[in-house]
Structures are given as C-alpha cells and as structure tokens.
PDB file of C-alpha atoms in Angstrom:
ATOM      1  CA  UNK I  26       0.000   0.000   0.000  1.00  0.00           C
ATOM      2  CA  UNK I  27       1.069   3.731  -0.473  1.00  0.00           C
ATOM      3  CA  UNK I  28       0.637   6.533   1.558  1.00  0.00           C
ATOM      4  CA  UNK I  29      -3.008   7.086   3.021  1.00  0.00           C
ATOM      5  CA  UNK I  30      -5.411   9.586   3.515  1.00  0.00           C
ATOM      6  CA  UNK I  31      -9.507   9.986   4.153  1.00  0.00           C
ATOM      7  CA  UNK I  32      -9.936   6.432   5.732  1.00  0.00           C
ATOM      8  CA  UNK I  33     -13.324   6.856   5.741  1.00  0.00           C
ATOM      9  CA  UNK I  34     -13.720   7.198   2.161  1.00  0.00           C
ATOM     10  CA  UNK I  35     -13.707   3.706   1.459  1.00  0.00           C
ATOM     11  CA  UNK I  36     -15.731   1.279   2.054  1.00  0.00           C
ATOM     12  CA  UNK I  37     -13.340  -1.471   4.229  1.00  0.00           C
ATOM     13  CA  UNK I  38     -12.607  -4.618   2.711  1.00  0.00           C
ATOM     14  CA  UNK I  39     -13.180  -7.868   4.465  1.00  0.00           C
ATOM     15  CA  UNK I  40     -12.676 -10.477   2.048  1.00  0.00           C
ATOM     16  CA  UNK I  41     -13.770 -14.162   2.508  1.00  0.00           C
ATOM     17  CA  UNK I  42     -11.958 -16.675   5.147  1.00  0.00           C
ATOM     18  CA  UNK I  43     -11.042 -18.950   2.052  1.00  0.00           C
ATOM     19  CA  UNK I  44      -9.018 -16.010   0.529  1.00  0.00           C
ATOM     20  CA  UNK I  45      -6.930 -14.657   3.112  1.00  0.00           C
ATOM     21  CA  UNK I  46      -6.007 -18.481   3.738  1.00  0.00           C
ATOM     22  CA  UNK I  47      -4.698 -18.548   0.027  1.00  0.00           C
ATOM     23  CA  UNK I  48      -2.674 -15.020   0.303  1.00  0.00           C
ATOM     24  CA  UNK I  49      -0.941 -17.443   2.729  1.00  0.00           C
ATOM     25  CA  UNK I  50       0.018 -19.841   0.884  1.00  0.00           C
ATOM     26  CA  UNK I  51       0.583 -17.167  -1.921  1.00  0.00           C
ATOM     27  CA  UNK I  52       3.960 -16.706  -0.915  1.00  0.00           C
ATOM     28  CA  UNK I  53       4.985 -20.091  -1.151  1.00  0.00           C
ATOM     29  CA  UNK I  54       4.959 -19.474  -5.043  1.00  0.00           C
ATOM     30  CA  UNK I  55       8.000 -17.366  -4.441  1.00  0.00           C
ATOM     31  CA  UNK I  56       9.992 -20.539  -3.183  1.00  0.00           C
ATOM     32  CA  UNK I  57       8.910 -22.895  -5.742  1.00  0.00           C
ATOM     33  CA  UNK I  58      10.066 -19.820  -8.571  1.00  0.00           C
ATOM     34  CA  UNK I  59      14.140 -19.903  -7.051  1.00  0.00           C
ATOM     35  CA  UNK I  60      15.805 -21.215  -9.683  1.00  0.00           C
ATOM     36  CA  UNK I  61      19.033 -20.711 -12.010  1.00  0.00           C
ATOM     37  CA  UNK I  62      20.234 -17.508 -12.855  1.00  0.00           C
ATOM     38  CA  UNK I  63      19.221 -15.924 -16.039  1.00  0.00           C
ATOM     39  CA  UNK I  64      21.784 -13.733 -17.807  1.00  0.00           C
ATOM     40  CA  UNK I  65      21.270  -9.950 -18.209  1.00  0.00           C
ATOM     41  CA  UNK I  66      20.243  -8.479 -21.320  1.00  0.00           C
ATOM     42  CA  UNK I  67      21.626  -5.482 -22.631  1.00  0.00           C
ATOM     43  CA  UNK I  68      19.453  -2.943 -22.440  1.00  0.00           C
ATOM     44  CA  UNK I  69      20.319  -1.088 -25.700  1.00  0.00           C
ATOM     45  CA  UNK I  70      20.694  -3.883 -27.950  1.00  0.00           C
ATOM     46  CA  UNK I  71      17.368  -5.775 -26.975  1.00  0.00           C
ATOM     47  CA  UNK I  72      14.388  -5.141 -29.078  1.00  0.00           C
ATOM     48  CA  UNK I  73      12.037  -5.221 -26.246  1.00  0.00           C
ATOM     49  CA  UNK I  74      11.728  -2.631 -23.960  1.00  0.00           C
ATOM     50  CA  UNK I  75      13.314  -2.072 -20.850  1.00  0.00           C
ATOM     51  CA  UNK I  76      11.364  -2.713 -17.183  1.00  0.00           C
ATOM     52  CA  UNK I  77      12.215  -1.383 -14.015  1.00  0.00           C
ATOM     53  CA  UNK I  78      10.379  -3.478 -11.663  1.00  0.00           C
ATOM     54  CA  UNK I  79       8.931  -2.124  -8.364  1.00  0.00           C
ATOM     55  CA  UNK I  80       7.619  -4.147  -5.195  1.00  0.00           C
ATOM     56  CA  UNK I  81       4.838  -4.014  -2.810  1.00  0.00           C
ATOM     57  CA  UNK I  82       4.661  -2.889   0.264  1.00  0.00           C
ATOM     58  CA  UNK I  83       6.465  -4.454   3.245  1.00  0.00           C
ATOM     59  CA  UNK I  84       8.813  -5.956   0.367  1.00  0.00           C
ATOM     60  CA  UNK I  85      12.200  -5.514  -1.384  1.00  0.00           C
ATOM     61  CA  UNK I  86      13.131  -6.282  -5.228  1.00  0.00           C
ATOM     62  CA  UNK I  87      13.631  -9.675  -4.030  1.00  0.00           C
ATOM     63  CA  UNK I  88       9.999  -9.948  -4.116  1.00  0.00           C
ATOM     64  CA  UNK I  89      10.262  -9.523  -8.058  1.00  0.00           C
ATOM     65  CA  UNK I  90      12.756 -11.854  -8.766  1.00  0.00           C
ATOM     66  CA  UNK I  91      10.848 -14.583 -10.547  1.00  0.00           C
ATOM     67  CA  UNK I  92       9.126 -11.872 -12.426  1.00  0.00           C
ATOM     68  CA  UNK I  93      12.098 -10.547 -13.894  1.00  0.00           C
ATOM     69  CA  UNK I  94      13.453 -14.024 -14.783  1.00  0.00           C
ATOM     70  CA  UNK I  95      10.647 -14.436 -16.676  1.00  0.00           C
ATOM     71  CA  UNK I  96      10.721 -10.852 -18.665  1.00  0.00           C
ATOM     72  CA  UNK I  97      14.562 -11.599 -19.275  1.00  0.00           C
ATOM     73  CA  UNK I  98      13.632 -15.124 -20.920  1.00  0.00           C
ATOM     74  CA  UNK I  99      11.095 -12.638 -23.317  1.00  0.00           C
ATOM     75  CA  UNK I 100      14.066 -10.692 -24.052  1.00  0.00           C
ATOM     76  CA  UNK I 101      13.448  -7.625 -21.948  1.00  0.00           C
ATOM     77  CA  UNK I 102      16.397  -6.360 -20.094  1.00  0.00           C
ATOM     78  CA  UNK I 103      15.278  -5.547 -16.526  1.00  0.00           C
ATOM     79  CA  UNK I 104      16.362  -2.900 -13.446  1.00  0.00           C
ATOM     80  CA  UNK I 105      15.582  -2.785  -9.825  1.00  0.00           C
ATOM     81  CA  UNK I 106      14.343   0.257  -8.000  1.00  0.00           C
ATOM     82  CA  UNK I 107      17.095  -0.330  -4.981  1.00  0.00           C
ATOM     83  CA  UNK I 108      13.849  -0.826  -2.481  1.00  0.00           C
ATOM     84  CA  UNK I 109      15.350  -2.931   0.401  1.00  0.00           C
ATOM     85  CA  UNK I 110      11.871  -2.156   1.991  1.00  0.00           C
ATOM     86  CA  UNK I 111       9.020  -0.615   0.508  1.00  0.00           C
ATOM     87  CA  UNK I 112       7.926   0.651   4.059  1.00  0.00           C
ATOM     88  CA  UNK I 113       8.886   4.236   4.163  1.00  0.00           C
ATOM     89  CA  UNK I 114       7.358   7.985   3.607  1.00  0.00           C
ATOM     90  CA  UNK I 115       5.459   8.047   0.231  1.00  0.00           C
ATOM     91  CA  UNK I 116       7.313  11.223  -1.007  1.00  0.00           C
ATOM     92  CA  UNK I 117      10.570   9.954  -0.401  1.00  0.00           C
ATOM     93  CA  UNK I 118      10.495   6.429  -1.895  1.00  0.00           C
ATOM     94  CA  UNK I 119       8.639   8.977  -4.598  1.00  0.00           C
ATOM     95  CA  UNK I 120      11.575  11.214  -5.247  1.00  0.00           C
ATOM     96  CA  UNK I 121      14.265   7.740  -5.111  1.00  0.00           C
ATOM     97  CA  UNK I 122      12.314   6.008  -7.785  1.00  0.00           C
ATOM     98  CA  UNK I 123      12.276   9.355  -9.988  1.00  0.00           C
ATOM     99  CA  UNK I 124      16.385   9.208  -9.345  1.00  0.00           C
ATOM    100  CA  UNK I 125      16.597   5.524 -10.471  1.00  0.00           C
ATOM    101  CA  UNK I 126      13.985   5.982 -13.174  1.00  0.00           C
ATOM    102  CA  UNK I 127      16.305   8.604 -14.656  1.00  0.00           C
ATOM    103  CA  UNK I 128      19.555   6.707 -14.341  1.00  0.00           C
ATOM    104  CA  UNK I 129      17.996   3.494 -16.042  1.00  0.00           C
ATOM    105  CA  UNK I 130      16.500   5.729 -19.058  1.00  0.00           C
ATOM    106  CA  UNK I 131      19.987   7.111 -19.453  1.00  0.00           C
ATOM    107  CA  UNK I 132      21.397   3.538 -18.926  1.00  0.00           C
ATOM    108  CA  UNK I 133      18.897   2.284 -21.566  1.00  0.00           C
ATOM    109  CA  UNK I 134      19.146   5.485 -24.186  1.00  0.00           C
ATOM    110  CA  UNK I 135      15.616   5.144 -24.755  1.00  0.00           C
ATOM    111  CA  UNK I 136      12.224   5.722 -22.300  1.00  0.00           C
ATOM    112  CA  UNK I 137      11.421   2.453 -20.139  1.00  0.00           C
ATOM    113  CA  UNK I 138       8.222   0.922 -19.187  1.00  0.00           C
ATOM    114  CA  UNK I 139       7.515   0.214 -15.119  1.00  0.00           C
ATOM    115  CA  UNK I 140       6.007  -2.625 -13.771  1.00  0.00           C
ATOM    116  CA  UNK I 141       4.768  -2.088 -10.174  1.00  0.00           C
ATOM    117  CA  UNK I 142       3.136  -4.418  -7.481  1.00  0.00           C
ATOM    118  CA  UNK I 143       0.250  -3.268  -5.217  1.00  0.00           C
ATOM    119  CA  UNK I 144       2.185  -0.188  -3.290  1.00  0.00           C
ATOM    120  CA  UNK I 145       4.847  -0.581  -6.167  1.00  0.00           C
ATOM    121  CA  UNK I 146       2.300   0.056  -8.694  1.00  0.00           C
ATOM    122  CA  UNK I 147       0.911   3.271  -6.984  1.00  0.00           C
ATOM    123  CA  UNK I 148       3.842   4.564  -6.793  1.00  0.00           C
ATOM    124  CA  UNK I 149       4.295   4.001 -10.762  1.00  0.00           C
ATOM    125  CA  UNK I 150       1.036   5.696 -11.271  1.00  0.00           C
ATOM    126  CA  UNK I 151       1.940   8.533  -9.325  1.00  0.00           C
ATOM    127  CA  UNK I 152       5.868   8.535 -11.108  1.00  0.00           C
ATOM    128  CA  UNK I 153       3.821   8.583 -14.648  1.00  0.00           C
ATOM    129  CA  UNK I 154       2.444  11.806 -14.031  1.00  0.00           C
ATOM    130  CA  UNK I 155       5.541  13.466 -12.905  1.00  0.00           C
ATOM    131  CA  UNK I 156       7.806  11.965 -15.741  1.00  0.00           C
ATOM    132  CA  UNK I 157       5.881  10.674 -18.699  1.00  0.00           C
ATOM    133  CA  UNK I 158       9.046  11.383 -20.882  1.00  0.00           C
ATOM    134  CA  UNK I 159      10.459   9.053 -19.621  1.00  0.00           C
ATOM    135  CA  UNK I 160       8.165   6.032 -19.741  1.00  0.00           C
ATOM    136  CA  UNK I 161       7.000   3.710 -22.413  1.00  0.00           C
ATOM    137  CA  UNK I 162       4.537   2.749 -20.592  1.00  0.00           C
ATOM    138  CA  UNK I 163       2.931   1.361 -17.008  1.00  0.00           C
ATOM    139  CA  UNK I 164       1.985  -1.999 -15.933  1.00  0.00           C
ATOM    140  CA  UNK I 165       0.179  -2.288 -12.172  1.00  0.00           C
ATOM    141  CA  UNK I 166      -0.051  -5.562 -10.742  1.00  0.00           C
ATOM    142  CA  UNK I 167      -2.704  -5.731  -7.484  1.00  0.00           C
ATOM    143  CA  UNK I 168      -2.132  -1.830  -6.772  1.00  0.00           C
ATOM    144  CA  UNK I 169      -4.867   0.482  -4.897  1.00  0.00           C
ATOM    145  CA  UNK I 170      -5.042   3.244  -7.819  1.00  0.00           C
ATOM    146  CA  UNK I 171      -8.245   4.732  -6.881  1.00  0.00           C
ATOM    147  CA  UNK I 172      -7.689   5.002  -3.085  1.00  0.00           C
ATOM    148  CA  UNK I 173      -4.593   3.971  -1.338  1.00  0.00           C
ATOM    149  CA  UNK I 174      -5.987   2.285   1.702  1.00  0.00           C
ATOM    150  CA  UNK I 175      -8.592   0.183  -0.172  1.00  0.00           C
ATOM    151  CA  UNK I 176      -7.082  -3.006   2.107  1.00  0.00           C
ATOM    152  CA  UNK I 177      -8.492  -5.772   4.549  1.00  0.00           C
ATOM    153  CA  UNK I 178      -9.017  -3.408   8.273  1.00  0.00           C
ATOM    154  CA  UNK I 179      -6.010  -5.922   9.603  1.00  0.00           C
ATOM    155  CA  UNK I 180      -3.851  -4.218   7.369  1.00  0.00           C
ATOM    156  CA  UNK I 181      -4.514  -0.842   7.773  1.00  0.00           C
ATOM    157  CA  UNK I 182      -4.688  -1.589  11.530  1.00  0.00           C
ATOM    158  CA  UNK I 183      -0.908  -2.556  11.004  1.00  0.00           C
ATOM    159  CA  UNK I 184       0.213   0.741   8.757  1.00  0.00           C
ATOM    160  CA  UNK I 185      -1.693   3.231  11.471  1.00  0.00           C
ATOM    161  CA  UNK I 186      -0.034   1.324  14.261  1.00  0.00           C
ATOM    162  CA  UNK I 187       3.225   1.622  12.103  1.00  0.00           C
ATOM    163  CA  UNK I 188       2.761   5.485  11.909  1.00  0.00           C
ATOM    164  CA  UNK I 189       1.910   5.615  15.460  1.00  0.00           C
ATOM    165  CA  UNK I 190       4.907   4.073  16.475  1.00  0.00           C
ATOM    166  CA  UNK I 191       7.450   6.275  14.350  1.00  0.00           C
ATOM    167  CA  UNK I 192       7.519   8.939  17.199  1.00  0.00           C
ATOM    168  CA  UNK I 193      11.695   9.838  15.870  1.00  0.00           C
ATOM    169  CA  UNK I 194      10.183  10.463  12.100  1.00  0.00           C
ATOM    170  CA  UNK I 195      12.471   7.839  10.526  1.00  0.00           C
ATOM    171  CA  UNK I 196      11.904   8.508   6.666  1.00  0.00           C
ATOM    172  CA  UNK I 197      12.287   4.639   6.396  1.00  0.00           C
ATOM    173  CA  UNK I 198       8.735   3.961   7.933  1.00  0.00           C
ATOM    174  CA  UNK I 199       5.529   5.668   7.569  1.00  0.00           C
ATOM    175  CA  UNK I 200       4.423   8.073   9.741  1.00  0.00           C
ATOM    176  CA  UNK I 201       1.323  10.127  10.450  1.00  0.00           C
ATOM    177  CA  UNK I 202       1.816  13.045   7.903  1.00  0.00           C
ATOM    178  CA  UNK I 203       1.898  10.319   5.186  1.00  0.00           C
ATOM    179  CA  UNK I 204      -1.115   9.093   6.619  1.00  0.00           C
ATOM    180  CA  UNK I 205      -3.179  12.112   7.313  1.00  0.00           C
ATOM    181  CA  UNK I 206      -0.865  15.132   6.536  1.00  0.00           C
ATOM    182  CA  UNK I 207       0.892  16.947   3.962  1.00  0.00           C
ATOM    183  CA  UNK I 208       2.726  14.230   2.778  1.00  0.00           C
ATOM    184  CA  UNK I 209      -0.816  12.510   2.521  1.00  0.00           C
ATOM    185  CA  UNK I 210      -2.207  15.400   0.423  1.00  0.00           C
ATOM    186  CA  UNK I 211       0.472  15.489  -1.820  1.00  0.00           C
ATOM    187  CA  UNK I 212       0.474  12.433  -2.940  1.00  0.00           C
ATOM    188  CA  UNK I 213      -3.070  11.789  -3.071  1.00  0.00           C
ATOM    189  CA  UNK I 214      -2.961  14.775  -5.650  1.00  0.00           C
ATOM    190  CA  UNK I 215      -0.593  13.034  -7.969  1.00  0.00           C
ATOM    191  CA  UNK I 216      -2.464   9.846  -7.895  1.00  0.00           C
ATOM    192  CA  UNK I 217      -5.595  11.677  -8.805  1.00  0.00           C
ATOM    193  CA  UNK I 218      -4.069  13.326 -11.565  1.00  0.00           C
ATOM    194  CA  UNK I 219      -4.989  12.833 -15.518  1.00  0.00           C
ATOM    195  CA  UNK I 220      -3.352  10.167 -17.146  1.00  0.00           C
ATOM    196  CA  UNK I 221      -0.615  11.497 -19.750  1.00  0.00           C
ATOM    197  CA  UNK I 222      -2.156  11.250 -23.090  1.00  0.00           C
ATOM    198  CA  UNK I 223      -0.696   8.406 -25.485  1.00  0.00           C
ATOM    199  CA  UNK I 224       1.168   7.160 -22.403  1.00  0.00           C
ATOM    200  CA  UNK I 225      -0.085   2.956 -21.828  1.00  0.00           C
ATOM    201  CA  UNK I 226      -1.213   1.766 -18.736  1.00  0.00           C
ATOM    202  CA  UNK I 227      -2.039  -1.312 -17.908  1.00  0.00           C
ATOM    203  CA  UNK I 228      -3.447  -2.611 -14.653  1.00  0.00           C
ATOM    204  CA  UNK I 229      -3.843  -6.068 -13.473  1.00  0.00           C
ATOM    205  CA  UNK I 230      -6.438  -7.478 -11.250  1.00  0.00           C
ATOM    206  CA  UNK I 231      -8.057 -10.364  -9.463  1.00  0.00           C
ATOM    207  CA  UNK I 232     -11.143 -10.738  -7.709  1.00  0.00           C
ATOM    208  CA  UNK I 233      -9.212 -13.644  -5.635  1.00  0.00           C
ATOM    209  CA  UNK I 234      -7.317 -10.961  -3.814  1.00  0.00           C
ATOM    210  CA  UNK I 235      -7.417 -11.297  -0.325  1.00  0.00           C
ATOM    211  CA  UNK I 236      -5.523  -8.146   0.413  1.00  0.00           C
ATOM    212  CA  UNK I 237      -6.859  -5.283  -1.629  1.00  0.00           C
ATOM    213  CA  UNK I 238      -9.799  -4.557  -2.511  1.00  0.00           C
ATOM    214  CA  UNK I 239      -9.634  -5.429  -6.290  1.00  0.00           C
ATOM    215  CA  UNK I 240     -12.610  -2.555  -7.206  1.00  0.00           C
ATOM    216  CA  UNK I 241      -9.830  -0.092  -6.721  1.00  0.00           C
ATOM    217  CA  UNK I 242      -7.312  -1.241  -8.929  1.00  0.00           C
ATOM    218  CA  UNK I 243     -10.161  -0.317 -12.079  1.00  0.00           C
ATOM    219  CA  UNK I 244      -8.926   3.108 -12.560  1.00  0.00           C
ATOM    220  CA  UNK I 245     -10.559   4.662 -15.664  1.00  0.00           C
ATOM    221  CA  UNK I 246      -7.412   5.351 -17.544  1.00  0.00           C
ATOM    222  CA  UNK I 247      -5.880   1.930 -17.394  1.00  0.00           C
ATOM    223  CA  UNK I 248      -6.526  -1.219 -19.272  1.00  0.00           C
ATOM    224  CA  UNK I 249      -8.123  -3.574 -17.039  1.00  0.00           C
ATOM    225  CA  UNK I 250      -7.063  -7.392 -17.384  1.00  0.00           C
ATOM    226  CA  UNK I 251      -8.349  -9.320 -14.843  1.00  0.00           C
ATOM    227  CA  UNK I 252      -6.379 -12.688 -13.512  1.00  0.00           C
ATOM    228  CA  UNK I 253      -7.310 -15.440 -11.308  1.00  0.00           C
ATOM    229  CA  UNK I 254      -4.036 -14.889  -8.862  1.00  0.00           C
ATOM    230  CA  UNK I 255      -3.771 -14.037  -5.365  1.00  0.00           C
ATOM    231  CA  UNK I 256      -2.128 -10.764  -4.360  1.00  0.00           C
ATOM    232  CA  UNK I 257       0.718 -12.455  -2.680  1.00  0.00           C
ATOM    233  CA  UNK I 258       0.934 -14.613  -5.542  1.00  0.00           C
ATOM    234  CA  UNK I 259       0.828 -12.012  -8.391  1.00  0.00           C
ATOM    235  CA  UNK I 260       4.598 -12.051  -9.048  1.00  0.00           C
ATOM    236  CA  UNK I 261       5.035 -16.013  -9.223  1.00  0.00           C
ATOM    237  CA  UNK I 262       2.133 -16.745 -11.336  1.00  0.00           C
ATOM    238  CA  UNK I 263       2.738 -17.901 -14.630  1.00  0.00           C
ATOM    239  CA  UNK I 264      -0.332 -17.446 -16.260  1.00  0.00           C
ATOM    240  CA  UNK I 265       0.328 -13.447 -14.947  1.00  0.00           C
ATOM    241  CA  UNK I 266       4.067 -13.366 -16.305  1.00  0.00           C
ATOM    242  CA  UNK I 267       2.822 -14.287 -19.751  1.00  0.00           C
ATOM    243  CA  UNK I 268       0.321 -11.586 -19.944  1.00  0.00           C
ATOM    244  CA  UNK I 269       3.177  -9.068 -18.816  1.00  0.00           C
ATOM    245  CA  UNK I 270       5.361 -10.157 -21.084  1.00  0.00           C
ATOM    246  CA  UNK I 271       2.384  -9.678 -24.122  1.00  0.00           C
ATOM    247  CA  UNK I 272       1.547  -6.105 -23.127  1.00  0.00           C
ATOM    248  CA  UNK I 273       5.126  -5.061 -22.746  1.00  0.00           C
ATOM    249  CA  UNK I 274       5.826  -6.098 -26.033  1.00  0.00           C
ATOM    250  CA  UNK I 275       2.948  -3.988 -27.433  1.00  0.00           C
ATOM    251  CA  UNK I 276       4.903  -0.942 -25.639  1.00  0.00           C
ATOM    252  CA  UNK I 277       7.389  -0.665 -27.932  1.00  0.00           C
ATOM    253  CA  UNK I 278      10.741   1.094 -28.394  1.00  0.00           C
ATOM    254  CA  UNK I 279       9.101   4.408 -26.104  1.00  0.00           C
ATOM    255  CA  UNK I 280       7.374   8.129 -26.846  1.00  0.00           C
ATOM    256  CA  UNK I 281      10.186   9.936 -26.356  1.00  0.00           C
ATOM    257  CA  UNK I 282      13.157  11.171 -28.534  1.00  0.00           C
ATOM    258  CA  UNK I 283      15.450  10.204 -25.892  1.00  0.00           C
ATOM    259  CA  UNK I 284      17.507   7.953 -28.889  1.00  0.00           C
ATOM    260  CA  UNK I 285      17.111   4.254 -29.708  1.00  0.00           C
ATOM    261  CA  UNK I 286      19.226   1.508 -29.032  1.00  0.00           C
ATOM    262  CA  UNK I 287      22.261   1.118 -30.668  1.00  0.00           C
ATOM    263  CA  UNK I 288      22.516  -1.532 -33.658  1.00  0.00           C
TER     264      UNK I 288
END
C-alpha cells in the first residue's frame, strides 16, 4: 500500500476466510520460482523494452525476482528500483524512484516501461504523471489506484499502528503526515491526476485478492485485465508473467526522442 489519507472514504474490505487463507500460501509461489540464474540483457541492444520493476509494500526487489526471470527469458532487459523495503514515507520512496527511473532511461538510451506491485504500482502511477518522458509505458499488478488504503481493516490496523509508532520520524517507515498530513495530500494529488495522453497503462487485477480490494485497482485510464491470482501470488504466477510479457511487447521502443538503441 502507499501513503493514506480519508480512511473513511472507502468502504473497508473484508474479504472471505477462504481467501486470506490462500494469500498465505501465496507466498509459497516465491519458493517454488528460485531457480538458475538468467543472464542480463543489454538494455540497448534488446528489441524489447526495458522494465524497471517495483515491489509491494512491506517488500524488497527480491519480491520480483521470478518476475524478472521471466521478462529476461522474453528478451526484456530488466532494473531494480534499490527498495530494500518498501515501508517508508510516500514522497521519499517517490523522489528515489524518480532518481533511479532517470539513471535506467539514461542507462537504456531510450524511455522504459515500469512494472509495479500493489504499493509498487501506486507509486508508478503517481511517477507517470511526474515523468511521462520518460516512460513507455505502465503496468500495475494488485495496486490500490483509486484510493490507497482500499485493504483488509487488519492491514490498515498494522500501517496506522506503524505510523503511530514512528515517534523519531524515521523517513524509512511511515508516519502520520503520510497518513493524514501533507505528505498525505500530496500524494493523493498526484495519484488523482490525468493520465498522460498516449502514455499505456495497464493494470492487473483479481477478484481472488485477499488483500486489496480489487474494485480499486479499475482506474478509468488503465486497461483492465483481470487474472485469477492471489495478491501475494501475483509475481510467481505464470499465467500473470505471460500476460506481462504480451503487453510489454505492445509498448514498444518508447514516446520519447530520448535515442534508440544502438545496432
């Protein structure tokens, strides 16, 4: 999840027994995906085009490992976002990713498409709108894009008691302004913002999720492909990876002049 603001303005989500038994289990995918290592592609020389992958919340780029196994079979070369733990203010894990964004492009020579998971993929949205020059597109995976605290009540029990708790305002951890202050508004803003025109967005879904509440992930200027995965599970599914891998190669070589890859 991202930063949060007006609580009240969403209806909480208590999903079924049965589901939040399978986001348990969910994570077991991510053992069963270890595997051998699969070389690097260069990001210049590849036809497809480049991903920077982004996690969830309470997660690192581990977390997107087997994802970007699978986008480096297709072809894609792919970058991490340096998230250790996606945990911290909004606004600052904001501004990082807009650093890194801007070193892969220039990495790449050409615009790059992001692929984000639940928080991950907020943050994307939010990104898009401050730097659509840079992107060939966006691809959300599970992510609250039309209210960031559309989760089960356990969860957002855990982030306000998170906030609560960072009395020394560590910018590592959430506190209260990204909850209910500036930091809060701010945000909220850029997630609310119009889409940039010609820019594609993409945003996965599943009505199996067991930890957001898949209504909010329908927002009007994405693409909405719905899978049968669990949240947890998003990242290790296979029948998910393959539809990633077909809407990133619709993307393209980018929007911007920023040069194409050398031949």
């Amino acid at each position: 999840m991202s930063s949060m603001v007006g609580v009240a303005e969403w209806e909480p989500f208590t999903p079924p027994a049965a589901l939040r038994r399978r986001e348990v289990f969910g994570w077991l995918g991510y053992v069963q995906a270890v595997g051998p290592r699969v070389p690097a592609v260069d990001a210049r020389r590849s036809a497809p085009v480049p991903v920077l992958t982004v996690p969830g919340f309470l997660t690192g780029d581990w977390s997107m490992i087997p994802l970007a196994r699978h986008l480096r079979r297709s072809g894609h070369a792919t970058f991490t976002s340096g998230m250790a733990l996606n945990s911290g203010c909004t606004e600052m894990h904001l501004e990082l990713l807009e650093r890194r964004l801007q070193q892969v492009v220039d990495e790449a020579g050409r615009p790059v498409a992001l692929v984000g998971q639940s928080r991950g993929g907020t943050l994307c949205r939010m990104l898009a709108v401050r730097r659509p020059e840079l992107l060939a597109g966006v691809v959300t995976l599970a992510s609250p894009l039309l209210h960031q605290l559309a989760a089960t009540q356990a969860l957002i029990s855990q982030v306000k008691l998170m906030a609560r708790l960072n009395v020394c305002a560590w910018p590592w951890l959430l506190s209260t302004d990204c909850l209910f202050g500036g930091c809060a508004e701010r945000t909220s803003a850029l997630l609310e913002s119009p889409w940039p025109a010609g820019l594609p967005f993409v945003s996965m879904y599943s009505r199996q999720d067991g930890v957001v509440d898949w209504r909010s992930c329908l927002d009007p200027a994405a693409e909405h492909v719905e899978v049968g995965s669990t949240h947890n599970g998003m990242g290790t599914d296979r029948h998910v990876q393959r539809l990633l891998a077909a809407k990133l190669g619709s993307f393209g070589a980018g929007r911007s002049g920023l040069g194409e890859p050398d031949q």
